[in-house]
mmCIF file of C-alpha atoms in Angstrom:
data_model
loop_
_atom_site.group_PDB
_atom_site.id
_atom_site.type_symbol
_atom_site.label_atom_id
_atom_site.label_comp_id
_atom_site.label_asym_id
_atom_site.label_seq_id
_atom_site.Cartn_x
_atom_site.Cartn_y
_atom_site.Cartn_z
ATOM 1 C CA MET W 1 -98.635 -14.479 211.956
ATOM 2 C CA LYS W 2 -95.848 -13.888 214.478
ATOM 3 C CA ASN W 3 -95.351 -10.914 216.752
ATOM 4 C CA LEU W 4 -91.867 -9.392 216.855
ATOM 5 C CA LEU W 5 -91.792 -10.033 220.589
ATOM 6 C CA THR W 6 -92.049 -13.766 219.902
ATOM 7 C CA ARG W 7 -89.814 -13.876 216.818
ATOM 8 C CA LYS W 8 -87.464 -16.864 216.693
ATOM 9 C CA THR W 9 -84.569 -17.890 214.497
ATOM 10 C CA ILE W 10 -85.424 -21.122 212.664
ATOM 11 C CA ARG W 11 -82.631 -23.443 211.568
ATOM 12 C CA LYS W 12 -84.635 -26.591 210.800
ATOM 13 C CA TYR W 13 -87.217 -26.798 208.010
ATOM 14 C CA THR W 14 -89.828 -29.207 206.706
ATOM 15 C CA ASP W 15 -89.595 -30.753 203.241
ATOM 16 C CA GLU W 16 -92.379 -28.486 201.993
ATOM 17 C CA ASP W 17 -91.220 -26.147 199.245
ATOM 18 C CA VAL W 18 -91.518 -22.375 199.330
ATOM 19 C CA SER W 19 -93.408 -21.651 196.140
ATOM 20 C CA GLU W 20 -91.971 -19.332 193.530
ATOM 21 C CA GLU W 21 -95.220 -17.363 193.578
ATOM 22 C CA LEU W 22 -95.072 -16.755 197.330
ATOM 23 C CA LEU W 23 -91.381 -15.913 197.378
ATOM 24 C CA SER W 24 -91.684 -13.508 194.450
ATOM 25 C CA ARG W 25 -94.600 -11.734 196.112
ATOM 26 C CA LEU W 26 -92.682 -11.236 199.344
ATOM 27 C CA LEU W 27 -89.511 -10.136 197.553
ATOM 28 C CA ASN W 28 -91.576 -7.587 195.670
ATOM 29 C CA GLU W 29 -93.425 -6.347 198.772
ATOM 30 C CA ALA W 30 -90.116 -5.898 200.606
ATOM 31 C CA ALA W 31 -89.040 -3.472 197.902
ATOM 32 C CA ARG W 32 -91.363 -0.906 199.485
ATOM 33 C CA THR W 33 -88.820 -0.474 202.282
ATOM 34 C CA GLN W 34 -86.929 2.815 202.601
ATOM 35 C CA THR W 35 -83.960 3.301 200.270
ATOM 36 C CA MET W 36 -81.372 6.013 199.582
ATOM 37 C CA GLY W 37 -82.508 8.330 196.806
ATOM 38 C CA ASN W 38 -85.160 5.788 195.810
ATOM 39 C CA LEU W 39 -82.361 3.887 194.021
ATOM 40 C CA GLN W 40 -82.844 0.434 195.611
ATOM 41 C CA LEU W 41 -79.124 -0.255 195.953
ATOM 42 C CA TYR W 42 -79.477 -4.017 196.436
ATOM 43 C CA SER W 43 -79.859 -7.264 194.549
ATOM 44 C CA VAL W 44 -80.972 -10.699 195.749
ATOM 45 C CA VAL W 45 -79.597 -14.014 194.470
ATOM 46 C CA VAL W 46 -82.079 -16.866 194.994
ATOM 47 C CA THR W 47 -80.526 -20.309 195.437
ATOM 48 C CA ARG W 48 -82.719 -23.397 195.256
ATOM 49 C CA SER W 49 -80.573 -26.075 193.613
ATOM 50 C CA LYS W 50 -78.801 -28.677 195.729
ATOM 51 C CA GLU W 51 -75.606 -28.165 193.753
ATOM 52 C CA MET W 52 -75.426 -24.431 194.448
ATOM 53 C CA LYS W 53 -76.291 -24.844 198.128
ATOM 54 C CA GLU W 54 -73.436 -27.303 198.463
ATOM 55 C CA LYS W 55 -71.088 -24.790 196.853
ATOM 56 C CA LEU W 56 -72.225 -22.010 199.188
ATOM 57 C CA SER W 57 -72.093 -24.116 202.330
ATOM 58 C CA PRO W 58 -68.314 -23.851 203.007
ATOM 59 C CA ALA W 59 -68.519 -20.046 202.825
ATOM 60 C CA HIS W 60 -70.921 -20.265 205.781
ATOM 61 C CA PHE W 61 -68.743 -22.687 207.768
ATOM 62 C CA ASN W 62 -70.906 -25.615 206.624
ATOM 63 C CA GLN W 63 -73.850 -24.699 208.819
ATOM 64 C CA PRO W 64 -76.449 -27.449 208.107
ATOM 65 C CA MET W 65 -79.333 -25.109 207.274
ATOM 66 C CA VAL W 66 -77.553 -23.843 204.149
ATOM 67 C CA LYS W 67 -77.956 -27.256 202.524
ATOM 68 C CA GLU W 68 -81.228 -28.193 204.206
ATOM 69 C CA ALA W 69 -83.320 -25.047 203.657
ATOM 70 C CA PRO W 70 -85.562 -25.020 200.562
ATOM 71 C CA VAL W 71 -84.302 -21.530 199.682
ATOM 72 C CA VAL W 72 -81.119 -19.584 200.361
ATOM 73 C CA LEU W 73 -81.163 -15.844 199.685
ATOM 74 C CA THR W 74 -77.964 -13.838 199.310
ATOM 75 C CA ILE W 75 -78.677 -10.115 199.623
ATOM 76 C CA CYS W 76 -76.057 -7.883 198.037
ATOM 77 C CA ALA W 77 -75.107 -4.238 198.198
ATOM 78 C CA ASP W 78 -75.344 -3.337 194.502
ATOM 79 C CA PHE W 79 -74.098 -0.179 192.830
ATOM 80 C CA ASN W 80 -73.375 -2.022 189.576
ATOM 81 C CA ARG W 81 -76.924 -1.739 188.271
ATOM 82 C CA THR W 82 -77.274 1.958 189.144
ATOM 83 C CA SER W 83 -73.862 2.767 187.669
ATOM 84 C CA PHE W 84 -74.692 0.966 184.430
ATOM 85 C CA TRP W 85 -78.029 2.793 184.268
ATOM 86 C CA ALA W 86 -76.156 6.086 184.598
ATOM 87 C CA LYS W 87 -73.721 5.189 181.817
ATOM 88 C CA CYS W 88 -76.610 4.156 179.557
ATOM 89 C CA ARG W 89 -78.170 7.598 180.104
ATOM 90 C CA ASN W 90 -75.117 9.744 179.381
ATOM 91 C CA ALA W 91 -74.380 10.264 183.083
ATOM 92 C CA GLU W 92 -71.016 9.626 184.742
ATOM 93 C CA PRO W 93 -71.347 7.546 187.951
ATOM 94 C CA GLY W 94 -69.043 8.154 190.895
ATOM 95 C CA TYR W 95 -69.943 5.237 193.106
ATOM 96 C CA ASP W 96 -66.687 3.264 193.247
ATOM 97 C CA ASN W 97 -65.905 4.351 196.805
ATOM 98 C CA PHE W 98 -66.465 3.356 200.415
ATOM 99 C CA LEU W 99 -69.329 5.773 201.070
ATOM 100 C CA SER W 100 -71.236 4.224 198.189
ATOM 101 C CA PHE W 101 -70.645 0.772 199.645
ATOM 102 C CA MET W 102 -72.004 1.953 202.993
ATOM 103 C CA ASN W 103 -75.098 3.419 201.328
ATOM 104 C CA ALA W 104 -75.714 0.253 199.329
ATOM 105 C CA ALA W 105 -75.057 -1.995 202.336
ATOM 106 C CA THR W 106 -77.544 0.035 204.385
ATOM 107 C CA ASP W 107 -80.154 -0.313 201.634
ATOM 108 C CA ALA W 108 -79.517 -4.046 201.430
ATOM 109 C CA LEU W 109 -79.805 -4.587 205.186
ATOM 110 C CA LEU W 110 -82.974 -2.512 205.443
ATOM 111 C CA TYR W 111 -84.430 -4.634 202.649
ATOM 112 C CA THR W 112 -83.316 -7.787 204.465
ATOM 113 C CA GLN W 113 -85.059 -6.791 207.681
ATOM 114 C CA THR W 114 -88.280 -5.892 205.889
ATOM 115 C CA LEU W 115 -88.162 -9.257 204.142
ATOM 116 C CA CYS W 116 -87.726 -11.008 207.488
ATOM 117 C CA ASN W 117 -90.804 -9.229 208.844
ATOM 118 C CA LEU W 118 -92.801 -10.402 205.827
ATOM 119 C CA PHE W 119 -91.603 -13.974 206.335
ATOM 120 C CA ASP W 120 -92.860 -13.774 209.915
ATOM 121 C CA GLU W 121 -96.266 -12.629 208.703
ATOM 122 C CA GLU W 122 -96.505 -15.637 206.377
ATOM 123 C CA GLY W 123 -95.385 -18.122 209.020
ATOM 124 C CA LEU W 124 -92.116 -18.872 207.240
ATOM 125 C CA GLY W 125 -88.979 -19.608 209.225
ATOM 126 C CA TYR W 126 -85.599 -18.090 208.487
ATOM 127 C CA CYS W 127 -82.083 -17.757 209.795
ATOM 128 C CA TYR W 128 -79.881 -14.704 209.260
ATOM 129 C CA LEU W 129 -76.286 -15.781 208.544
ATOM 130 C CA GLY W 130 -73.705 -13.298 209.775
ATOM 131 C CA THR W 131 -71.054 -15.443 208.103
ATOM 132 C CA THR W 132 -71.758 -13.690 204.792
ATOM 133 C CA VAL W 133 -69.080 -11.050 205.447
ATOM 134 C CA TYR W 134 -66.542 -13.481 206.923
ATOM 135 C CA GLN W 135 -65.457 -15.051 203.635
ATOM 136 C CA PRO W 136 -67.157 -12.881 201.012
ATOM 137 C CA GLN W 137 -64.811 -13.720 198.142
ATOM 138 C CA GLN W 138 -66.014 -17.321 198.117
ATOM 139 C CA ILE W 139 -69.600 -16.147 197.743
ATOM 140 C CA ILE W 140 -68.642 -13.628 195.060
ATOM 141 C CA ASP W 141 -66.903 -16.326 193.012
ATOM 142 C CA ILE W 142 -69.725 -18.855 193.393
ATOM 143 C CA LEU W 143 -72.507 -16.397 192.521
ATOM 144 C CA LYS W 144 -70.420 -14.613 189.852
ATOM 145 C CA LEU W 145 -70.956 -11.174 191.367
ATOM 146 C CA PRO W 146 -69.474 -8.362 189.235
ATOM 147 C CA LYS W 147 -67.622 -5.330 190.566
ATOM 148 C CA LEU W 148 -69.655 -2.937 192.714
ATOM 149 C CA VAL W 149 -71.701 -5.867 194.024
ATOM 150 C CA MET W 150 -70.922 -7.140 197.521
ATOM 151 C CA PRO W 151 -72.748 -9.834 199.551
ATOM 152 C CA VAL W 152 -73.817 -8.468 202.936
ATOM 153 C CA ALA W 153 -76.511 -10.840 204.225
ATOM 154 C CA THR W 154 -77.783 -14.377 203.739
ATOM 155 C CA LEU W 155 -81.127 -15.845 204.757
ATOM 156 C CA THR W 156 -82.023 -19.520 204.817
ATOM 157 C CA VAL W 157 -85.791 -19.810 204.369
ATOM 158 C CA GLY W 158 -88.400 -22.538 204.741
ATOM 159 C CA TRP W 159 -91.392 -23.776 206.687
ATOM 160 C CA PRO W 160 -90.439 -24.311 210.364
ATOM 161 C CA ALA W 161 -89.709 -27.818 211.618
ATOM 162 C CA GLU W 162 -88.840 -26.626 215.131
ATOM 163 C CA ASP W 163 -90.103 -24.262 217.795
ATOM 164 C CA PRO W 164 -87.050 -23.184 219.802
ATOM 165 C CA GLU W 165 -87.119 -21.194 223.015
ATOM 166 C CA LEU W 166 -86.977 -17.416 222.797
ATOM 167 C CA THR W 167 -83.460 -16.064 223.112
ATOM 168 C CA ASP W 168 -82.696 -13.427 225.721
ATOM 169 C CA ARG W 169 -82.455 -9.684 225.073
ATOM 170 C CA LEU W 170 -80.920 -6.855 227.084
ATOM 171 C CA PRO W 171 -83.366 -4.472 228.818
ATOM 172 C CA LEU W 172 -84.455 -1.286 227.040
ATOM 173 C CA GLU W 173 -82.520 1.010 229.371
ATOM 174 C CA SER W 174 -79.264 -0.712 228.420
ATOM 175 C CA PHE W 175 -79.320 0.546 224.834
ATOM 176 C CA VAL W 176 -81.601 3.603 224.725
ATOM 177 C CA HIS W 177 -79.942 6.929 225.584
ATOM 178 C CA GLN W 178 -81.947 10.101 226.129
ATOM 179 C CA GLU W 179 -80.685 13.307 224.447
ATOM 180 C CA CYS W 180 -77.043 12.187 224.399
ATOM 181 C CA TYR W 181 -74.985 9.045 224.905
ATOM 182 C CA ASN W 182 -74.527 8.242 228.585
ATOM 183 C CA ASP W 183 -71.492 6.037 229.041
ATOM 184 C CA TYR W 184 -71.726 3.003 231.308
ATOM 185 C CA LEU W 185 -70.556 2.482 234.869
ATOM 186 C CA GLY W 186 -69.587 -0.905 236.240
ATOM 187 C CA GLN W 187 -72.806 -1.039 238.231
ATOM 188 C CA ASP W 188 -74.780 -0.489 235.022
ATOM 189 C CA ILE W 189 -73.112 -3.491 233.426
ATOM 190 C CA ASP W 190 -73.848 -5.569 236.524
ATOM 191 C CA THR W 191 -77.538 -4.657 236.258
ATOM 192 C CA TYR W 192 -78.004 -4.900 232.495
ATOM 193 C CA TYR W 193 -76.161 -8.197 232.041
ATOM 194 C CA TYR W 194 -77.331 -9.960 235.210
ATOM 195 C CA ASN W 195 -80.139 -11.956 233.597
ATOM 196 C CA LYS W 196 -78.063 -12.941 230.553
ATOM 197 C CA GLU W 197 -75.148 -14.087 232.695
ATOM 198 C CA HIS W 198 -77.356 -16.136 235.012
ATOM 199 C CA LEU W 199 -79.372 -18.037 232.427
ATOM 200 C CA ILE W 200 -78.894 -21.766 232.946
ATOM 201 C CA GLU W 201 -77.738 -22.291 229.352
ATOM 202 C CA ASN W 202 -75.173 -19.494 229.605
ATOM 203 C CA LEU W 203 -73.827 -20.764 232.927
ATOM 204 C CA HIS W 204 -73.434 -24.148 231.220
ATOM 205 C CA PHE W 205 -71.778 -22.423 228.257
ATOM 206 C CA VAL W 206 -69.168 -20.895 230.561
ATOM 207 C CA ARG W 207 -68.561 -24.154 232.377
ATOM 208 C CA ILE W 208 -68.048 -26.377 229.323
ATOM 209 C CA ASN W 209 -65.683 -23.816 227.795
ATOM 210 C CA LYS W 210 -63.703 -23.694 231.057
ATOM 211 C CA LYS W 211 -63.971 -19.919 231.388
ATOM 212 C CA GLU W 212 -64.623 -17.619 234.339
ATOM 213 C CA THR W 213 -67.241 -15.391 232.707
ATOM 214 C CA LEU W 214 -69.622 -15.359 229.754
ATOM 215 C CA ALA W 215 -67.753 -12.379 228.326
ATOM 216 C CA GLN W 216 -64.592 -14.495 228.135
ATOM 217 C CA VAL W 217 -66.433 -17.062 226.029
ATOM 218 C CA PHE W 218 -67.130 -14.347 223.484
ATOM 219 C CA THR W 219 -63.707 -12.670 223.543
ATOM 220 C CA ASP W 220 -61.548 -15.797 223.811
ATOM 221 C CA ILE W 221 -63.515 -18.374 221.816
ATOM 222 C CA ARG W 222 -66.414 -17.121 219.719
ATOM 223 C CA TYR W 223 -65.230 -13.768 218.364
ATOM 224 C CA THR W 224 -61.510 -13.494 218.965
ATOM 225 C CA ARG W 225 -59.219 -10.589 218.132
ATOM 226 C CA LYS W 226 -57.178 -12.846 215.855
ATOM 227 C CA ASP W 227 -60.203 -13.946 213.840
ATOM 228 C CA ASN W 228 -61.699 -10.455 213.725
ATOM 229 C CA GLU W 229 -58.478 -8.932 212.416
ATOM 230 C CA ALA W 230 -57.963 -11.674 209.827
ATOM 231 C CA MET W 231 -61.531 -11.423 208.538
ATOM 232 C CA SER W 232 -61.371 -7.623 208.596
ATOM 233 C CA LYS W 233 -58.317 -7.753 206.345
ATOM 234 C CA GLU W 234 -60.061 -10.144 203.967
ATOM 235 C CA LEU W 235 -63.163 -7.933 203.931
ATOM 236 C CA LEU W 236 -61.071 -4.881 203.006
ATOM 237 C CA HIS W 237 -59.277 -6.848 200.293
ATOM 238 C CA THR W 238 -62.625 -7.943 198.887
ATOM 239 C CA LEU W 239 -63.926 -4.371 198.850
ATOM 240 C CA VAL W 240 -60.849 -3.453 196.800
ATOM 241 C CA ARG W 241 -61.475 -6.302 194.362
ATOM 242 C CA GLN W 242 -65.126 -5.334 194.019
ATOM 243 C CA GLY W 243 -64.229 -1.717 193.269
ATOM 244 C CA PHE W 244 -65.444 -0.024 196.456
ATOM 245 C CA LEU W 245 -61.949 0.828 197.725
ATOM 246 C CA PRO W 246 -58.804 1.933 195.870
ATOM 247 C CA ASN W 247 -56.079 -0.698 195.582
ATOM 248 C CA THR W 248 -53.633 1.791 197.082
ATOM 249 C CA ILE W 249 -55.178 1.506 200.544
ATOM 250 C CA GLU W 250 -52.533 0.631 203.115
ATOM 251 C CA MET W 251 -53.523 -2.749 204.523
ATOM 252 C CA GLY W 252 -50.791 -5.097 203.356
ATOM 253 C CA PRO W 253 -50.364 -6.859 200.019
ATOM 254 C CA LEU W 254 -53.379 -8.305 198.254
ATOM 255 C CA VAL W 255 -53.294 -12.074 198.042
#
């Protein structure tokens, strides 16, 4: 069993399968996590077949672990099931709106984190793929997600075949604010980011990318304004298609 202080992201897995019995037990145990109104506004699509992993891979920028992991889990914000339940019980649902998406996405991400904790307890390795919301329409089409269902997280899961170094974290005082938010001074940034900026691997990262600072690597190469704005537009379009936003929202023509 792992401690959260030694938790590591695992991208390489052995050939050993993750049994259906074990996975089902953990998926069920994770359902005890907190949820809005006790509605469990999430669904999980389990992908095991080679064919489906290959279809999903491009939506995650062809990261190798999508094809190589024994199991890929796509966790979705889901108001479809609850809405259909309401209609079947002579109740009129009003969940085709952005607030409902936020509530369902929060439920789904809380469930995802609880599931990750359970994987740690069992000794399983996993990788959280932030790429899920970059090109969501591809995932929706592949997994045949109906309206009011939106993919928000993906986990690749298997038995670890690596033991990577721990990644760095900012100190507690950099993100905990007492009583109210205390905005940062330049000297605070110097203190809080000193260790991160002076790690050997990050100094190398800056050098090979021919940048002056680590921050420039993030703003100019990894997460650029251009990419963020393009993917934001696609995300909004997808929320319209999935019924969480009205198609009259002013964000340019739908493609």
